[in-house]
Amino acid sequence: MLIFAASDKGGACRSVTSANLAYHRALAGDDVCYLDFDFGSPTASAVFDVADARRAVEDRDLHSYLMGEVGEPERIDVWARTEHQVLRDRPPGAGRLVLMPGDVSGGEFATTGDHVRLCADLLMKLHYEFDLAVVDLSAGRSYAVDMVLEATAQPEMREITARWLVFHRWTRQHVAAAAGLVFGERGIVAAGVQRGHDEETLRSAVRFVRAAVPDPASPLWSQVSPAQAAWLHRADDDLRHLASALGIGCGQILGSIPLEPVLQWREQLITEEDVLVSQIANRETWEAFSRLADRLTDDKYWGPA
């Protein structure tokens, strides 16, 4: 299965959340490949703590592959190459966790037929080799988004299951931007239909993920004044009404990730040790990642809302 991770804005927690989802699926025994298609600002190597390994594969990254400069993009075995000590001890029963890095010195590029062909070839190969391939796309209606829409519209790929996760923070600007990215005049659905996708099928393959969602009832906000508490509850209600009005209400949400102080300070994988041993991360965050990872392939959460 292919999972495309998109967001209209940067700072929507797209990369760190999708990396944690890939990690949870690998822990559960799936073979997972993570592709960093964020051509403007690839960050996955930092989230997986493989910065040194990424530098070692310079000029053999996804950029180089899509430009036709190398025959195959480099793969990094996260379990073997990460500098994160907890991750170096691959848990019994865990599947493969592979990163295909982007080029930090690269950038967006206009796609051609050759780029689309190479992209489609790679996605097809990974679909058959891995249980899950997570593709982290550049923010907005980027060339990366256009390229994968074109690639997945190719006749040979139409039988391959591809799903879209659209990430947004829990603010008015992010909610409106996420709805526009998918349903807007030049959004993902319209662009996909233009390239030959069936509109109903594409719509049913899109779900939204709310990230960094503050819970007004949580202990984190228990010390605020009564006036602030009342305002937080009103703001949360207003956002729920806005999301529903824009077509991204509860029926279109695959899951929510709570506001997590660890992720605000450092974009990283959250491990069980962070929750149970050092206790720097909240159990609610770990459980939210786990639920969302399970739902990626659970058909009852996909289809017409």
mmCIF file of C-alpha atoms in Angstrom:
data_model
loop_
_atom_site.group_PDB
_atom_site.id
_atom_site.type_symbol
_atom_site.label_atom_id
_atom_site.label_comp_id
_atom_site.label_asym_id
_atom_site.label_seq_id
_atom_site.Cartn_x
_atom_site.Cartn_y
_atom_site.Cartn_z
ATOM 1 C CA MET A 1 0.000 0.000 0.000
ATOM 2 C CA LEU A 2 1.109 3.571 -0.742
ATOM 3 C CA ILE A 3 0.491 6.352 1.771
ATOM 4 C CA PHE A 4 1.001 9.940 0.601
ATOM 5 C CA ALA A 5 1.537 12.481 3.386
ATOM 6 C CA ALA A 6 0.578 16.037 2.397
ATOM 7 C CA SER A 7 -0.093 19.411 4.011
ATOM 8 C CA ASP A 8 -0.891 22.852 2.685
ATOM 9 C CA LYS A 9 1.444 24.596 5.122
ATOM 10 C CA GLY A 10 4.823 23.885 6.615
ATOM 11 C CA GLY A 11 4.847 23.326 10.364
ATOM 12 C CA ALA A 12 1.795 21.042 10.171
ATOM 13 C CA CYS A 13 3.696 18.145 11.851
ATOM 14 C CA ARG A 14 3.422 16.158 8.616
ATOM 15 C CA SER A 15 6.940 14.721 8.539
ATOM 16 C CA VAL A 16 7.343 13.927 12.228
ATOM 17 C CA THR A 17 3.877 12.365 12.456
ATOM 18 C CA SER A 18 4.190 10.255 9.299
ATOM 19 C CA ALA A 19 7.657 9.093 10.428
ATOM 20 C CA ASN A 20 6.207 7.982 13.755
ATOM 21 C CA LEU A 21 3.434 6.133 11.924
ATOM 22 C CA ALA A 22 6.015 4.319 9.797
ATOM 23 C CA TYR A 23 7.917 3.434 12.994
ATOM 24 C CA HIS A 24 4.788 2.016 14.646
ATOM 25 C CA ARG A 25 3.959 -0.120 11.611
ATOM 26 C CA ALA A 26 7.509 -1.496 11.553
ATOM 27 C CA LEU A 27 7.262 -2.279 15.278
ATOM 28 C CA ALA A 28 4.094 -4.246 14.508
ATOM 29 C CA GLY A 29 6.010 -6.395 12.027
ATOM 30 C CA ASP A 30 5.395 -4.670 8.705
ATOM 31 C CA ASP A 31 8.165 -3.965 6.221
ATOM 32 C CA VAL A 32 8.015 -0.187 5.771
ATOM 33 C CA CYS A 33 9.784 2.184 3.392
ATOM 34 C CA TYR A 34 9.745 5.945 3.990
ATOM 35 C CA LEU A 35 10.422 8.203 0.987
ATOM 36 C CA ASP A 36 11.382 11.831 1.591
ATOM 37 C CA PHE A 37 9.718 13.639 -1.320
ATOM 38 C CA ASP A 38 9.817 16.950 0.548
ATOM 39 C CA PHE A 39 12.113 18.354 -2.116
ATOM 40 C CA GLY A 40 12.145 21.874 -0.735
ATOM 41 C CA SER A 41 13.146 20.897 2.806
ATOM 42 C CA PRO A 42 13.768 17.177 3.477
ATOM 43 C CA THR A 43 13.870 16.498 7.220
ATOM 44 C CA ALA A 44 13.254 12.759 7.594
ATOM 45 C CA SER A 45 16.918 11.948 8.186
ATOM 46 C CA ALA A 46 16.843 14.118 11.300
ATOM 47 C CA VAL A 47 13.612 12.555 12.588
ATOM 48 C CA PHE A 48 15.043 9.042 12.149
ATOM 49 C CA ASP A 49 18.435 10.162 13.524
ATOM 50 C CA VAL A 50 20.377 9.002 10.464
ATOM 51 C CA ALA A 51 22.022 12.301 9.516
ATOM 52 C CA ASP A 52 25.488 10.761 9.157
ATOM 53 C CA ALA A 53 24.142 7.928 7.037
ATOM 54 C CA ARG A 54 22.302 10.391 4.813
ATOM 55 C CA ARG A 55 25.488 12.360 4.185
ATOM 56 C CA ALA A 56 27.182 9.105 3.197
ATOM 57 C CA VAL A 57 24.684 8.594 0.358
ATOM 58 C CA GLU A 58 24.988 12.106 -1.087
ATOM 59 C CA ASP A 59 24.286 12.124 -4.831
ATOM 60 C CA ARG A 60 22.403 8.805 -4.600
ATOM 61 C CA ASP A 61 19.212 10.221 -3.077
ATOM 62 C CA LEU A 62 15.697 10.493 -4.481
ATOM 63 C CA HIS A 63 16.520 13.759 -6.211
ATOM 64 C CA SER A 64 19.328 12.095 -8.142
ATOM 65 C CA TYR A 65 17.119 9.151 -9.045
ATOM 66 C CA LEU A 66 14.237 11.276 -10.355
ATOM 67 C CA MET A 67 16.680 13.404 -12.356
ATOM 68 C CA GLY A 68 17.938 10.213 -14.007
ATOM 69 C CA GLU A 69 21.430 10.525 -12.529
ATOM 70 C CA VAL A 70 21.403 7.153 -10.731
ATOM 71 C CA GLY A 71 19.659 3.901 -11.548
ATOM 72 C CA GLU A 72 18.344 3.300 -8.014
ATOM 73 C CA PRO A 73 17.970 5.636 -5.025
ATOM 74 C CA GLU A 74 19.991 4.736 -1.942
ATOM 75 C CA ARG A 75 18.285 2.952 0.931
ATOM 76 C CA ILE A 76 19.158 3.465 4.581
ATOM 77 C CA ASP A 77 18.366 0.682 7.046
ATOM 78 C CA VAL A 78 17.118 2.790 9.957
ATOM 79 C CA TRP A 79 17.535 0.034 12.540
ATOM 80 C CA ALA A 80 21.184 -0.456 11.579
ATOM 81 C CA ARG A 81 22.232 3.122 10.784
ATOM 82 C CA THR A 82 20.372 5.314 13.268
ATOM 83 C CA GLU A 83 22.309 7.151 15.965
ATOM 84 C CA HIS A 84 19.356 6.791 18.345
ATOM 85 C CA GLN A 85 20.499 4.205 20.878
ATOM 86 C CA VAL A 86 17.013 2.854 21.596
ATOM 87 C CA LEU A 87 16.287 2.338 17.910
ATOM 88 C CA ARG A 88 19.562 0.502 17.351
ATOM 89 C CA ASP A 89 18.118 -2.431 19.317
ATOM 90 C CA ARG A 90 15.649 -3.725 16.750
ATOM 91 C CA PRO A 91 12.757 -5.254 18.702
ATOM 92 C CA PRO A 92 11.990 -8.945 18.135
ATOM 93 C CA GLY A 93 9.350 -9.342 15.452
ATOM 94 C CA ALA A 94 9.830 -5.855 14.016
ATOM 95 C CA GLY A 95 9.767 -5.482 10.254
ATOM 96 C CA ARG A 96 12.192 -3.602 8.062
ATOM 97 C CA LEU A 97 12.324 0.179 8.388
ATOM 98 C CA VAL A 98 13.992 1.757 5.368
ATOM 99 C CA LEU A 99 14.524 5.422 4.546
ATOM 100 C CA MET A 100 15.040 6.783 1.052
ATOM 101 C CA PRO A 101 16.419 10.272 1.764
ATOM 102 C CA GLY A 102 15.967 13.502 -0.118
ATOM 103 C CA ASP A 103 18.681 15.968 -1.098
ATOM 104 C CA VAL A 104 19.137 18.815 1.395
ATOM 105 C CA SER A 105 20.906 20.879 -1.264
ATOM 106 C CA GLY A 106 18.178 20.323 -3.843
ATOM 107 C CA GLY A 107 14.809 21.962 -4.281
ATOM 108 C CA GLU A 108 11.532 21.810 -6.156
ATOM 109 C CA PHE A 109 11.745 21.081 -9.868
ATOM 110 C CA ALA A 110 9.220 21.107 -12.691
ATOM 111 C CA THR A 111 8.294 17.526 -13.510
ATOM 112 C CA THR A 112 8.405 16.023 -16.989
ATOM 113 C CA GLY A 113 7.264 12.738 -18.455
ATOM 114 C CA ASP A 114 10.622 11.190 -17.571
ATOM 115 C CA HIS A 115 10.222 12.178 -13.913
ATOM 116 C CA VAL A 116 6.716 10.708 -13.839
ATOM 117 C CA ARG A 117 7.868 7.450 -15.415
ATOM 118 C CA LEU A 118 10.717 7.055 -12.921
ATOM 119 C CA CYS A 119 8.389 7.923 -10.045
ATOM 120 C CA ALA A 120 5.772 5.390 -11.181
ATOM 121 C CA ASP A 121 8.431 2.689 -11.624
ATOM 122 C CA LEU A 122 9.750 3.281 -8.105
ATOM 123 C CA LEU A 123 6.317 3.361 -6.458
ATOM 124 C CA MET A 124 5.267 0.147 -8.182
ATOM 125 C CA LYS A 125 8.451 -1.625 -7.129
ATOM 126 C CA LEU A 126 8.111 -0.528 -3.512
ATOM 127 C CA HIS A 127 4.423 -1.439 -3.412
ATOM 128 C CA TYR A 128 5.288 -5.051 -4.162
ATOM 129 C CA GLU A 129 8.385 -5.183 -1.957
ATOM 130 C CA PHE A 130 7.056 -3.511 1.206
ATOM 131 C CA ASP A 131 3.848 -3.784 3.188
ATOM 132 C CA LEU A 132 3.698 0.000 3.380
ATOM 133 C CA ALA A 133 5.471 2.801 1.515
ATOM 134 C CA VAL A 134 5.039 6.232 3.119
ATOM 135 C CA VAL A 135 5.756 9.166 0.795
ATOM 136 C CA ASP A 136 6.362 12.495 2.558
ATOM 137 C CA LEU A 137 5.444 15.246 0.067
ATOM 138 C CA SER A 138 6.465 18.893 -0.056
ATOM 139 C CA ALA A 139 3.936 21.298 1.476
ATOM 140 C CA GLY A 140 1.227 22.842 -0.688
ATOM 141 C CA ARG A 141 0.303 22.130 -4.300
ATOM 142 C CA SER A 142 3.931 21.296 -4.994
ATOM 143 C CA TYR A 143 5.644 19.623 -7.930
ATOM 144 C CA ALA A 144 5.923 16.536 -5.716
ATOM 145 C CA VAL A 145 2.132 16.395 -5.301
ATOM 146 C CA ASP A 146 1.596 16.866 -9.039
ATOM 147 C CA MET A 147 4.153 14.179 -9.857
ATOM 148 C CA VAL A 148 2.605 11.475 -7.664
ATOM 149 C CA LEU A 149 -0.909 12.346 -8.895
ATOM 150 C CA GLU A 150 0.352 11.882 -12.444
ATOM 151 C CA ALA A 151 2.269 8.711 -11.572
ATOM 152 C CA THR A 152 -0.645 7.036 -9.784
ATOM 153 C CA ALA A 153 -2.933 7.854 -12.726
ATOM 154 C CA GLN A 154 -0.839 5.683 -15.046
ATOM 155 C CA PRO A 155 -2.710 2.576 -16.258
ATOM 156 C CA GLU A 156 -0.254 0.155 -14.660
ATOM 157 C CA MET A 157 -0.799 1.734 -11.221
ATOM 158 C CA ARG A 158 -4.573 1.916 -11.123
ATOM 159 C CA GLU A 159 -4.936 -1.387 -9.272
ATOM 160 C CA ILE A 160 -2.505 -0.331 -6.539
ATOM 161 C CA THR A 161 -4.067 1.002 -3.341
ATOM 162 C CA ALA A 162 -2.939 4.561 -2.640
ATOM 163 C CA ARG A 163 -4.216 6.645 0.270
ATOM 164 C CA TRP A 164 -3.689 10.273 1.201
ATOM 165 C CA LEU A 165 -3.159 11.733 4.662
ATOM 166 C CA VAL A 166 -3.529 15.499 4.812
ATOM 167 C CA PHE A 167 -2.069 17.023 7.979
ATOM 168 C CA HIS A 168 -3.056 20.265 9.643
ATOM 169 C CA ARG A 169 -2.673 21.913 13.006
ATOM 170 C CA TRP A 170 -5.753 22.800 15.014
ATOM 171 C CA THR A 171 -5.998 26.479 14.002
ATOM 172 C CA ARG A 172 -8.387 28.378 11.727
ATOM 173 C CA GLN A 173 -5.661 29.051 9.175
ATOM 174 C CA HIS A 174 -4.542 25.430 9.014
ATOM 175 C CA VAL A 175 -8.083 24.005 8.867
ATOM 176 C CA ALA A 176 -9.027 26.302 5.976
ATOM 177 C CA ALA A 177 -5.734 25.639 4.189
ATOM 178 C CA ALA A 178 -6.090 21.852 4.474
ATOM 179 C CA ALA A 179 -9.619 21.941 3.053
ATOM 180 C CA GLY A 180 -8.437 24.142 0.199
ATOM 181 C CA LEU A 181 -5.500 21.853 -0.572
ATOM 182 C CA VAL A 182 -7.859 18.933 -1.141
ATOM 183 C CA PHE A 183 -11.149 20.416 -2.304
ATOM 184 C CA GLY A 184 -10.105 23.797 -3.714
ATOM 185 C CA GLU A 185 -10.363 24.829 -7.358
ATOM 186 C CA ARG A 186 -6.780 23.679 -7.994
ATOM 187 C CA GLY A 187 -6.644 21.204 -5.126
ATOM 188 C CA ILE A 188 -5.639 17.549 -5.033
ATOM 189 C CA VAL A 189 -9.046 16.253 -6.136
ATOM 190 C CA ALA A 190 -9.367 18.635 -9.088
ATOM 191 C CA ALA A 191 -5.749 18.058 -10.132
ATOM 192 C CA GLY A 192 -6.195 14.305 -9.855
ATOM 193 C CA VAL A 193 -9.342 14.289 -11.977
ATOM 194 C CA GLN A 194 -7.549 16.396 -14.584
ATOM 195 C CA ARG A 195 -4.903 13.665 -14.769
ATOM 196 C CA GLY A 196 -7.405 10.846 -15.141
ATOM 197 C CA HIS A 197 -8.277 9.829 -11.579
ATOM 198 C CA ASP A 198 -11.875 8.954 -10.768
ATOM 199 C CA GLU A 199 -13.193 11.730 -8.534
ATOM 200 C CA GLU A 200 -15.185 9.558 -6.130
ATOM 201 C CA THR A 201 -12.326 7.082 -5.740
ATOM 202 C CA LEU A 202 -9.814 9.828 -5.067
ATOM 203 C CA ARG A 203 -12.064 11.583 -2.568
ATOM 204 C CA SER A 204 -12.577 8.319 -0.685
ATOM 205 C CA ALA A 205 -8.793 7.853 -0.500
ATOM 206 C CA VAL A 206 -8.246 11.123 1.403
ATOM 207 C CA ARG A 207 -8.372 11.485 5.171
ATOM 208 C CA PHE A 208 -7.216 14.291 7.442
ATOM 209 C CA VAL A 209 -4.988 14.194 10.504
ATOM 210 C CA ARG A 210 -5.219 16.888 13.161
ATOM 211 C CA ALA A 211 -1.818 17.437 14.731
ATOM 212 C CA ALA A 212 -0.658 19.226 17.871
ATOM 213 C CA VAL A 213 -4.254 19.398 19.119
ATOM 214 C CA PRO A 214 -4.508 20.948 22.617
ATOM 215 C CA ASP A 215 -7.056 19.354 24.932
ATOM 216 C CA PRO A 216 -8.648 22.093 27.055
ATOM 217 C CA ALA A 217 -9.573 19.466 29.668
ATOM 218 C CA SER A 218 -6.038 18.054 30.022
ATOM 219 C CA PRO A 219 -3.752 18.719 33.049
ATOM 220 C CA LEU A 220 -1.515 20.771 30.736
ATOM 221 C CA TRP A 221 -4.162 23.534 30.767
ATOM 222 C CA SER A 222 -5.435 23.001 34.309
ATOM 223 C CA GLN A 223 -3.607 26.051 35.671
ATOM 224 C CA VAL A 224 -5.099 28.616 33.302
ATOM 225 C CA SER A 225 -7.526 31.212 34.579
ATOM 226 C CA PRO A 226 -11.305 30.639 34.324
ATOM 227 C CA ALA A 227 -11.486 33.236 31.530
ATOM 228 C CA GLN A 228 -8.749 31.494 29.566
ATOM 229 C CA ALA A 229 -10.360 28.079 30.093
ATOM 230 C CA ALA A 230 -13.700 29.356 28.800
ATOM 231 C CA TRP A 231 -11.994 30.899 25.762
ATOM 232 C CA LEU A 232 -10.148 27.651 24.978
ATOM 233 C CA HIS A 233 -13.390 25.671 24.996
ATOM 234 C CA ARG A 234 -15.104 28.251 22.752
ATOM 235 C CA ALA A 235 -12.173 28.243 20.341
ATOM 236 C CA ASP A 236 -12.218 24.444 20.191
ATOM 237 C CA ASP A 237 -15.952 24.416 19.474
ATOM 238 C CA ASP A 238 -15.549 27.095 16.782
ATOM 239 C CA LEU A 239 -12.851 25.032 15.081
ATOM 240 C CA ARG A 240 -15.042 21.939 15.065
ATOM 241 C CA HIS A 241 -17.860 23.897 13.405
ATOM 242 C CA LEU A 242 -15.431 25.362 10.844
ATOM 243 C CA ALA A 243 -13.955 21.963 10.000
ATOM 244 C CA SER A 244 -17.431 20.502 9.515
ATOM 245 C CA ALA A 245 -18.513 23.407 7.299
ATOM 246 C CA LEU A 246 -15.421 22.953 5.105
ATOM 247 C CA GLY A 247 -15.979 19.231 4.660
ATOM 248 C CA ILE A 248 -13.205 18.004 6.932
ATOM 249 C CA GLY A 249 -15.223 17.241 10.040
ATOM 250 C CA CYS A 250 -15.276 14.055 12.093
ATOM 251 C CA GLY A 251 -16.255 11.813 9.187
ATOM 252 C CA GLN A 252 -13.139 12.781 7.256
ATOM 253 C CA ILE A 253 -10.663 12.623 10.149
ATOM 254 C CA LEU A 254 -8.518 9.518 10.487
ATOM 255 C CA GLY A 255 -7.140 10.621 13.847
ATOM 256 C CA SER A 256 -5.744 13.386 16.038
ATOM 257 C CA ILE A 257 -2.349 13.738 17.691
ATOM 258 C CA PRO A 258 -2.373 15.671 20.966
ATOM 259 C CA LEU A 259 -0.118 18.603 21.640
ATOM 260 C CA GLU A 260 3.134 16.951 22.759
ATOM 261 C CA PRO A 261 5.835 19.088 24.428
ATOM 262 C CA VAL A 262 8.610 16.729 23.262
ATOM 263 C CA LEU A 263 7.616 17.228 19.620
ATOM 264 C CA GLN A 264 7.358 20.997 20.051
ATOM 265 C CA TRP A 265 10.996 21.118 21.129
ATOM 266 C CA ARG A 266 12.421 18.337 18.972
ATOM 267 C CA GLU A 267 10.978 16.526 15.965
ATOM 268 C CA GLN A 268 11.777 12.884 16.714
ATOM 269 C CA LEU A 269 10.424 9.373 16.978
ATOM 270 C CA ILE A 270 8.743 8.799 20.320
ATOM 271 C CA THR A 271 9.666 5.408 21.768
ATOM 272 C CA GLU A 272 8.164 3.365 24.575
ATOM 273 C CA GLU A 273 11.233 4.265 26.614
ATOM 274 C CA ASP A 274 10.337 7.962 26.260
ATOM 275 C CA VAL A 275 6.923 7.151 27.719
ATOM 276 C CA LEU A 276 7.623 4.449 30.298
ATOM 277 C CA VAL A 277 11.250 4.912 31.395
ATOM 278 C CA SER A 278 12.382 8.520 31.039
ATOM 279 C CA GLN A 279 8.716 9.662 31.013
ATOM 280 C CA ILE A 280 9.518 12.696 28.897
ATOM 281 C CA ALA A 281 6.642 11.975 26.494
ATOM 282 C CA ASN A 282 2.950 11.478 27.188
ATOM 283 C CA ARG A 283 1.296 8.070 26.939
ATOM 284 C CA GLU A 284 -1.617 9.721 25.090
ATOM 285 C CA THR A 285 0.733 10.667 22.254
ATOM 286 C CA TRP A 286 2.110 7.123 21.929
ATOM 287 C CA GLU A 287 -1.410 5.683 21.924
ATOM 288 C CA ALA A 288 -2.601 8.227 19.340
ATOM 289 C CA PHE A 289 0.268 7.266 17.004
ATOM 290 C CA SER A 290 -0.548 3.586 17.499
ATOM 291 C CA ARG A 291 -4.263 4.035 16.717
ATOM 292 C CA LEU A 292 -3.553 6.122 13.657
ATOM 293 C CA ALA A 293 -0.970 3.623 12.378
ATOM 294 C CA ASP A 294 -3.520 0.802 12.695
ATOM 295 C CA ARG A 295 -6.151 2.785 10.794
ATOM 296 C CA LEU A 296 -3.911 3.331 7.771
ATOM 297 C CA THR A 297 -4.853 -0.085 6.429
ATOM 298 C CA ASP A 298 -8.204 -0.629 8.158
ATOM 299 C CA ASP A 299 -10.820 -0.331 5.403
ATOM 300 C CA LYS A 300 -13.620 0.648 7.785
ATOM 301 C CA TYR A 301 -11.989 4.085 8.202
ATOM 302 C CA TRP A 302 -11.819 4.696 4.447
ATOM 303 C CA GLY A 303 -14.418 5.224 1.773
ATOM 304 C CA PRO A 304 -17.246 7.754 1.390
ATOM 305 C CA ALA A 305 -17.952 9.630 4.645
#
